[in-house]
Amino acid sequence: MTTTPETNSHIPLKVLDHTELFKDEVYTKQFETKREFENGADDAEVNRVLEWTRTWEYREKNFAREALTVNPAKACQPLGAVLAAIGFEGTLPIVHGSQGCVAYFRSHFARHFKEPVPAASTSMTEDAAVFGGINNLVESFANSTALYKPKHIAVSTTCMAEVIGEDLFAYIRTARDQEAITQEFPVSYAHTPSFVGSHLNGYDVMIKGILDMVTAGPDAKAPQTGGKPQLNIFPGFETYLGNLREYRRILELMGVAPLILGDHSDALDSPANGEYDLYPGGTKLADAATAKFSKASVVLQESTMRRTAELVRDTWKQETAVLETPIGIRGTDQFLTEIARLTGLPVPAELTVERGRLVDALADSHAYLHGKRVAIAGDPDLVVALTRFVLECGMVPVHLVSTNADSGFKARMEKVLSASKFGDAATVWPEKDLWHLRSLVFTEPVDLLIGSTYLKYISREANVPLLRVGFPIFDRHHLHRQATIGYTGGLSLLTQMVNTFLDELDRNCLPHSFDAVR
Amino acid sequence: MTTTPTPPRAETEAMIAEVLSHYPAKAAKFRAKHLKANDPEGSKECEVKSNIKSRPGVMTIRGCAYAGSKGVVWGPVKDLVTISHGPVGCGQYSWATRRNYARGPWGVTNFAAMQVTTDFQEKDIVFGGDPKLAQVCDEINELFPLAKGISVQSECPIGLIGDDIEATSRAASKKLGKPVIPVRCEGFRGVSQSLGHHIANDAVRDHVLGTGGENHVSTPYDVALIGDYNIGGDVWASRRILEDMGLRIIAQWSGDGTINEMASTHLSKLNLIHCYRSMNYICTTMEERYGTPWMEFNFFGPSKIVKSMRAIAEKFDETIQAKTEAAIARYQKQFDEIIKAFRPRLEGKRVMLAVGGLRPRHTIGAYEDLGMEVIGTGYEFAHKDDYTRTYGMLKEGTVLYDDPTAFELEEFAKFLKPDLMGAGVKEKYVFHKMGIPFRQMHSWDYSGPYHGVDGFAIFARDMDIAINSPTWDLMETPWSKSGEVS
């Protein structure tokens, strides 16, 4: 009864799945009869509580909680370490601890990137919790190198390993002594406790671990760039593959030799051609080894990259520019100006034309953006950069939430907000979660939500459109392939943003206002 | 359409030996016990070893006990607030990704798609997390007054730092007047999700079972539907069949389920279990405690559905049997229509599977109803009794792989060249690169339901979508065909 024959032979039967099937009367009756056994509150009570959760009174109660976290917008350290590792050639991430964690990291990234993510676990169990996981680590090296033939292993830790105090440095030496790997085989490591910080910190310390390893090796010498100045580019926990490619394109246009640390754009965007390649691309270890001798370093996620920035600035004594992520016009202006200053190279005409195109596009669209109230949630560096972008579009940021904000976040936000007259209505909410955001949106409504897939529940319930920017994005395809940085990335974001508003306008307007031209 | 016959045992054994030759000696010895050429008789030499530790570094597809308890058993119970107790990650990665559909307003009476966590910080590890847990229970009660209870799902650190979540939960339960259920499902326990299922079942036994049903008026046709997690609406499609048979389903475990249903399941006359692996424990408990009989059934595909319906009806009177036969007669028309439409497009197609603890065997009949053949199958976290149930369903020589590694799945697929691979999201994109059609068989690849009569139509459609997509013909470039340019 749920199927109707179709004539087209390639679609032999129209089949209703979960999106339509359960509208059938048989099912609506089933749902009613099931309620007898559920013993839930009656409809009036459920509606009363539902409405109450949308009030100011509830908001105050919600913001008064001290211990409970509901729908946070952050993940844990070793997830970040896995992303850092796969930005380097032939690198297998191994996470020391319980094996379920690695299953989660691989699934989480696979859902976002729609790509395979190789990573192995040392599969520690109860006995390892008592006696330590040294044998697990040693055997993991022997097995993974035999099967998956990496050029480099990057080890991080789960909270289990951290709670019992595993010593990676000593264990890796033992693995060499027991000949699970050779004395020379490159292994880098980072301790990444899940109960400190977030995925961003794990990314940071794994990058630092890899740099510590490669710059101590024989390849650590000045780069051969044919006279071009080499700059280290630290993109941070970058989930837009197009951004890594855009950084490279912009810098090469300027005549810079960019050394992106690390570059997972090919590792997470390999072609479907009939063969599976475990390690497609990534920054070459020999290139990474030259990082110490680059002209300068550019850090593009300040909150994320603190430890790495310290290494470069304080230990390597290298000139280090820590910039806001270059989203939007002024963000990109600042980025290019800084590159020009560091290298003495001029900004080429091509990029000036790209800038003009983005300004032109904004001029075309500004009327539909002006004064629109917006809520943004995500990783701190992204929230800062997006806030600056919406401000230059004449929009009004209202709720700015970052669950994993660090201590510097609020000051950076205030600087960005106070630089624009559109910033007055904003409140910055460090360390708040998406259940807080729900209260904010119901009590002080907005016109647009910007953030990850997990804002979709609020979007539907509060009937506010969601522009998916950030991580994770599980429910839309290919957004991670685009660029959001630079003038071209800004154009891409602007296009999605203005069309989101125009779609809303068409969906909600009275019939006479359903204009053919917008 | 030509079909390659399943390789005989010797050929499969040679393939296994080739794959094992890439392992270091110690790991090869362990893995050899898990990789076998099938003997339908279940002979000793073909017995697959299972439910033992994965080797480190091999890239197992397995998860952990927390995933088995929070992700499978407890998470779907919709009117409980489920706390992921410990650091933020575990709850984050398992947040609404398993597609356990549940009805009711989000965050008011339905918490299935919420990520609630104690978000442990360093101080909680150092000084213990019990005070935070107690406060979190209070705050949940304030913010979610219609929640019927709380379950505390332990992450790894809980068992390592010596927290007493039992005492804390007991105190919170008393204070709040609601069940607060501690579950010791730390991820390092056991070897896979499987122990988590068991621990979760035991927690239901100790804290929930038999505590409800005060106003329940029994009928002779009361049954409970156990081990269905309502992925993409599975349980609703299954329930529809049972209702058509004249049965009254007093409890669903645990997809779209409630604490009240679980608490009153002891009043069931017969427990019907779909996912044997994850919930056989509670069925055995109810049999021992209340004398409730239980039986396994299979609602994947026409052959198994009809067989299961008749077997269930056997346990009841003629009224039920007559209704069952009438329902089967109605369904037959639908089955015929679906098979007529899709079988010609799928006939002879060869399938490899690697799923959890049930589907590697339970879906075989559905594929066969469409003229397809399962040429390799294996479980992530099965036990011996799952393999015993599997041998007889497959031809001689079919490769069986327990807890397969990424390497093994890829190598077997290269050797066997299946027309379809069914596994999980971690595996999916590997096979896309290889040009092998793929369906996620945990989440139904965001489709479903696959259970029941309505589900079979969707199952058939989805296998057709995967296998007959024009995408796969685009892998090869026109210039590489000539062999000149790569």
PDB file of N, CA and C in Angstrom, chain A residues 34 36 50 153 178 185 217 228 335 411 494:
ATOM      1  N   LYS A  34       0.266   3.448  21.053  1.00  0.00           N
ATOM      2  CA  LYS A  34       1.480   3.196  21.843  1.00  0.00           C
ATOM      3  C   LYS A  34       1.528   4.075  23.098  1.00  0.00           C
ATOM      4  N   GLU A  36      -0.486   4.669  25.330  1.00  0.00           N
ATOM      5  CA  GLU A  36      -1.015   4.010  26.522  1.00  0.00           C
ATOM      6  C   GLU A  36       0.111   3.384  27.352  1.00  0.00           C
ATOM      7  N   LEU A  50       6.811  22.877  27.186  1.00  0.00           N
ATOM      8  CA  LEU A  50       7.499  23.297  25.961  1.00  0.00           C
ATOM      9  C   LEU A  50       7.537  24.822  25.861  1.00  0.00           C
ATOM     10  N   ILE A 153      54.576   7.696  11.854  1.00  0.00           N
ATOM     11  CA  ILE A 153      53.466   7.440  12.774  1.00  0.00           C
ATOM     12  C   ILE A 153      53.350   8.640  13.716  1.00  0.00           C
ATOM     13  N   GLN A 178      62.709  -3.014  20.818  1.00  0.00           N
ATOM     14  CA  GLN A 178      62.142  -4.352  20.574  1.00  0.00           C
ATOM     15  C   GLN A 178      61.940  -4.630  19.084  1.00  0.00           C
ATOM     16  N   PHE A 185      62.903   4.981  12.181  1.00  0.00           N
ATOM     17  CA  PHE A 185      61.536   5.217  11.692  1.00  0.00           C
ATOM     18  C   PHE A 185      60.927   6.445  12.381  1.00  0.00           C
ATOM     19  N   GLY A 217      65.606  16.214  12.954  1.00  0.00           N
ATOM     20  CA  GLY A 217      66.162  15.201  12.061  1.00  0.00           C
ATOM     21  C   GLY A 217      67.144  15.768  11.057  1.00  0.00           C
ATOM     22  N   LYS A 228      62.568  32.301  -3.755  1.00  0.00           N
ATOM     23  CA  LYS A 228      61.317  32.823  -3.182  1.00  0.00           C
ATOM     24  C   LYS A 228      61.362  32.712  -1.666  1.00  0.00           C
ATOM     25  N   PHE A 335      45.459  39.994   6.075  1.00  0.00           N
ATOM     26  CA  PHE A 335      46.314  38.846   5.753  1.00  0.00           C
ATOM     27  C   PHE A 335      47.318  39.226   4.654  1.00  0.00           C
ATOM     28  N   ALA A 411      38.098  39.229  24.762  1.00  0.00           N
ATOM     29  CA  ALA A 411      38.772  40.487  24.417  1.00  0.00           C
ATOM     30  C   ALA A 411      38.872  40.646  22.896  1.00  0.00           C
ATOM     31  N   LEU A 494      29.255  34.805   0.965  1.00  0.00           N
ATOM     32  CA  LEU A 494      28.260  35.846   0.690  1.00  0.00           C
ATOM     33  C   LEU A 494      27.133  35.283  -0.178  1.00  0.00           C
TER      34      LEU A 494
END
